[in-house]
mmCIF file of C-alpha atoms and ligand atoms in Angstrom:
data_model
loop_
_atom_site.group_PDB
_atom_site.id
_atom_site.type_symbol
_atom_site.label_atom_id
_atom_site.label_comp_id
_atom_site.label_asym_id
_atom_site.label_seq_id
_atom_site.Cartn_x
_atom_site.Cartn_y
_atom_site.Cartn_z
ATOM 1 C CA UNK A 12 -65.008 95.225 151.292
ATOM 2 C CA UNK A 13 -61.262 95.469 151.057
ATOM 3 C CA UNK A 14 -59.204 92.372 151.642
ATOM 4 C CA UNK A 15 -55.647 91.782 152.744
ATOM 5 C CA UNK A 16 -53.301 90.053 150.295
ATOM 6 C CA UNK A 17 -49.616 89.444 149.691
ATOM 7 C CA UNK A 18 -48.643 90.563 146.194
ATOM 8 C CA UNK A 19 -45.828 88.475 144.725
ATOM 9 C CA UNK A 20 -42.806 90.662 143.891
ATOM 10 C CA UNK A 21 -41.806 88.248 141.144
ATOM 11 C CA UNK A 22 -45.006 87.772 139.149
ATOM 12 C CA UNK A 23 -47.556 90.183 140.645
ATOM 13 C CA UNK A 24 -50.026 87.455 141.669
ATOM 14 C CA UNK A 25 -52.306 88.319 144.596
ATOM 15 C CA UNK A 26 -52.001 85.649 147.280
ATOM 16 C CA UNK A 27 -54.083 85.194 150.405
ATOM 17 C CA UNK A 28 -52.230 86.405 153.495
ATOM 18 C CA UNK A 29 -51.811 82.933 154.939
ATOM 19 C CA UNK A 30 -49.674 81.850 151.953
ATOM 20 C CA UNK A 31 -45.897 82.175 152.376
ATOM 21 C CA UNK A 32 -45.144 80.942 148.845
ATOM 22 C CA UNK A 33 -46.660 82.389 145.693
ATOM 23 C CA UNK A 34 -49.470 80.236 144.324
ATOM 24 C CA UNK A 35 -48.503 81.158 140.758
ATOM 25 C CA UNK A 36 -44.689 81.014 140.709
ATOM 26 C CA UNK A 37 -43.563 79.598 144.072
ATOM 27 C CA UNK A 38 -41.578 82.692 145.112
ATOM 28 C CA UNK A 39 -40.978 83.288 148.819
ATOM 29 C CA UNK A 40 -43.642 85.646 150.209
ATOM 30 C CA UNK A 41 -42.521 85.563 153.844
ATOM 31 C CA UNK A 42 -40.908 89.027 153.610
ATOM 32 C CA UNK A 43 -43.747 90.562 151.578
ATOM 33 C CA UNK A 44 -45.847 92.879 153.721
ATOM 34 C CA UNK A 45 -49.610 92.342 153.331
ATOM 35 C CA UNK A 46 -51.519 95.170 151.667
ATOM 36 C CA UNK A 47 -55.220 95.951 151.429
ATOM 37 C CA UNK A 48 -56.846 95.859 148.050
ATOM 38 C CA UNK A 49 -60.303 97.165 147.392
ATOM 39 C CA UNK A 50 -63.075 96.053 145.113
ATOM 40 C CA UNK A 51 -64.823 97.902 142.310
ATOM 41 C CA UNK A 52 -66.907 100.777 143.618
ATOM 42 C CA UNK A 53 -64.623 101.353 146.592
ATOM 43 C CA UNK A 54 -61.893 103.384 144.923
ATOM 44 C CA UNK A 55 -60.706 106.342 146.944
ATOM 45 C CA UNK A 56 -57.948 107.323 144.551
ATOM 46 C CA UNK A 57 -57.708 108.301 140.927
ATOM 47 C CA UNK A 58 -54.774 108.811 138.600
ATOM 48 C CA UNK A 59 -55.163 111.169 135.656
ATOM 49 C CA UNK A 60 -52.848 112.331 132.915
ATOM 50 C CA UNK A 61 -51.523 115.865 133.425
ATOM 51 C CA UNK A 62 -53.458 116.934 130.311
ATOM 52 C CA UNK A 63 -56.576 115.374 131.860
ATOM 53 C CA UNK A 64 -57.386 113.273 128.803
ATOM 54 C CA UNK A 65 -57.319 109.882 130.562
ATOM 55 C CA UNK A 66 -57.819 108.674 134.126
ATOM 56 C CA UNK A 67 -58.268 105.472 136.082
ATOM 57 C CA UNK A 68 -59.513 104.538 139.525
ATOM 58 C CA UNK A 69 -57.078 102.897 141.918
ATOM 59 C CA UNK A 70 -58.409 100.171 144.187
ATOM 60 C CA UNK A 71 -55.004 98.817 145.232
ATOM 61 C CA UNK A 72 -52.762 96.257 143.582
ATOM 62 C CA UNK A 73 -52.912 97.725 140.062
ATOM 63 C CA UNK A 74 -49.842 97.792 137.872
ATOM 64 C CA UNK A 75 -49.218 100.517 135.328
ATOM 65 C CA UNK A 76 -47.131 99.902 132.241
ATOM 66 C CA UNK A 77 -47.374 98.776 128.641
ATOM 67 C CA UNK A 78 -48.765 95.463 129.941
ATOM 68 C CA UNK A 79 -50.204 96.880 133.149
ATOM 69 C CA UNK A 80 -53.705 96.715 134.594
ATOM 70 C CA UNK A 81 -54.564 100.389 134.073
ATOM 71 C CA UNK A 82 -54.002 102.940 131.273
ATOM 72 C CA UNK A 83 -51.985 100.460 129.196
ATOM 73 C CA UNK A 84 -53.408 101.779 125.895
ATOM 74 C CA UNK A 85 -52.347 105.290 126.862
ATOM 75 C CA UNK A 86 -48.827 104.522 128.156
ATOM 76 C CA UNK A 87 -48.170 102.309 125.136
ATOM 77 C CA UNK A 88 -47.360 105.559 123.312
ATOM 78 C CA UNK A 89 -44.134 105.821 125.320
ATOM 79 C CA UNK A 90 -41.020 103.882 124.328
ATOM 80 C CA UNK A 91 -39.582 104.406 127.812
ATOM 81 C CA UNK A 92 -42.277 102.822 129.966
ATOM 82 C CA UNK A 93 -41.629 99.263 131.125
ATOM 83 C CA UNK A 94 -44.134 96.460 130.593
ATOM 84 C CA UNK A 95 -44.913 96.514 134.323
ATOM 85 C CA UNK A 96 -43.510 99.881 135.308
ATOM 86 C CA UNK A 97 -44.947 100.387 138.794
ATOM 87 C CA UNK A 98 -47.671 99.180 141.137
ATOM 88 C CA UNK A 99 -50.158 101.027 143.339
ATOM 89 C CA UNK A 100 -51.084 99.688 146.752
ATOM 90 C CA UNK A 101 -53.382 101.055 149.410
ATOM 91 C CA UNK A 102 -53.765 100.115 153.050
ATOM 92 C CA UNK A 103 -57.373 101.275 152.906
ATOM 93 C CA UNK A 104 -56.344 104.833 153.794
ATOM 94 C CA UNK A 105 -52.969 105.754 152.326
ATOM 95 C CA UNK A 106 -51.755 105.084 148.818
ATOM 96 C CA UNK A 107 -48.293 103.902 147.823
ATOM 97 C CA UNK A 108 -46.400 103.384 144.593
ATOM 98 C CA UNK A 109 -43.604 100.880 143.959
ATOM 99 C CA UNK A 110 -41.308 101.293 140.963
ATOM 100 C CA UNK A 111 -40.088 98.189 139.094
ATOM 101 C CA UNK A 112 -38.954 99.901 135.918
ATOM 102 C CA UNK A 113 -35.851 100.397 133.806
ATOM 103 C CA UNK A 114 -36.277 104.149 133.318
ATOM 104 C CA UNK A 115 -37.631 105.040 136.741
ATOM 105 C CA UNK A 116 -40.502 106.850 138.400
ATOM 106 C CA UNK A 117 -40.405 110.374 139.810
ATOM 107 C CA UNK A 118 -42.622 111.869 142.490
ATOM 108 C CA UNK A 119 -42.874 115.677 142.315
ATOM 109 C CA UNK A 120 -39.642 115.627 140.288
ATOM 110 C CA UNK A 121 -37.644 113.383 142.653
ATOM 111 C CA UNK A 122 -36.735 109.857 141.630
ATOM 112 C CA UNK A 123 -38.240 107.277 143.993
ATOM 113 C CA UNK A 124 -36.320 104.155 145.088
ATOM 114 C CA UNK A 125 -36.909 100.985 143.080
ATOM 115 C CA UNK A 126 -38.712 97.982 144.614
ATOM 116 C CA UNK A 127 -39.816 99.962 147.647
ATOM 117 C CA UNK A 128 -43.254 101.306 148.553
ATOM 118 C CA UNK A 129 -43.340 105.121 148.569
ATOM 119 C CA UNK A 130 -46.367 106.964 149.937
ATOM 120 C CA UNK A 131 -48.066 109.354 147.529
ATOM 121 C CA UNK A 132 -50.567 112.064 148.418
ATOM 122 C CA UNK A 133 -53.467 113.982 146.961
ATOM 123 C CA UNK A 134 -52.234 116.355 144.243
ATOM 124 C CA UNK A 135 -48.823 114.708 143.816
ATOM 125 C CA UNK A 136 -47.373 114.590 140.339
ATOM 126 C CA UNK A 137 -45.989 111.209 139.431
ATOM 127 C CA UNK A 138 -44.080 110.486 136.236
ATOM 128 C CA UNK A 139 -43.441 107.018 134.840
ATOM 129 C CA UNK A 140 -40.435 107.531 132.564
ATOM 130 C CA UNK A 141 -41.607 110.437 130.341
ATOM 131 C CA UNK A 142 -45.351 110.300 131.147
ATOM 132 C CA UNK A 143 -46.739 112.487 133.936
ATOM 133 C CA UNK A 144 -49.892 112.001 135.983
ATOM 134 C CA UNK A 145 -51.642 113.591 138.948
ATOM 135 C CA UNK A 146 -52.906 111.598 141.939
ATOM 136 C CA UNK A 147 -56.272 112.635 143.342
ATOM 137 C CA UNK A 148 -58.153 111.545 146.390
ATOM 138 C CA UNK A 149 -61.603 110.698 145.080
ATOM 139 C CA UNK A 150 -63.398 111.155 148.440
HETATM 140 ZN ZN1 LIG B 9 -45.443 84.805 142.000
#
């Protein structure tokens, strides 16, 4: 079962869609578009390092970064990755990435806009600062 949530842009908390203020920090959620997040076992997407040594499933709502939800041990090796560098969201079908970082995120070599959801597709190469990954559809 996937469920619809509003993810706070300030603190990353997942709020139920009927909340217009973040439960954790009180930030305004009225302009935050709801997204679908999945549950374990439902992942359709996977992110893996370009060398293939590490990977993680993406259910929706995960942050990546030195203090992120996924691959934090691995990206800790980079001095250029932010604590919460970017977030993955899915609508149940498509997958999106939002950059929050200091040093940026590139998609197939092009820098993506900050604080804005960008759709990513099967086989895309995504780089958080100096660390590159491939997105795979796990279907
Ligand atoms: Zn919040």
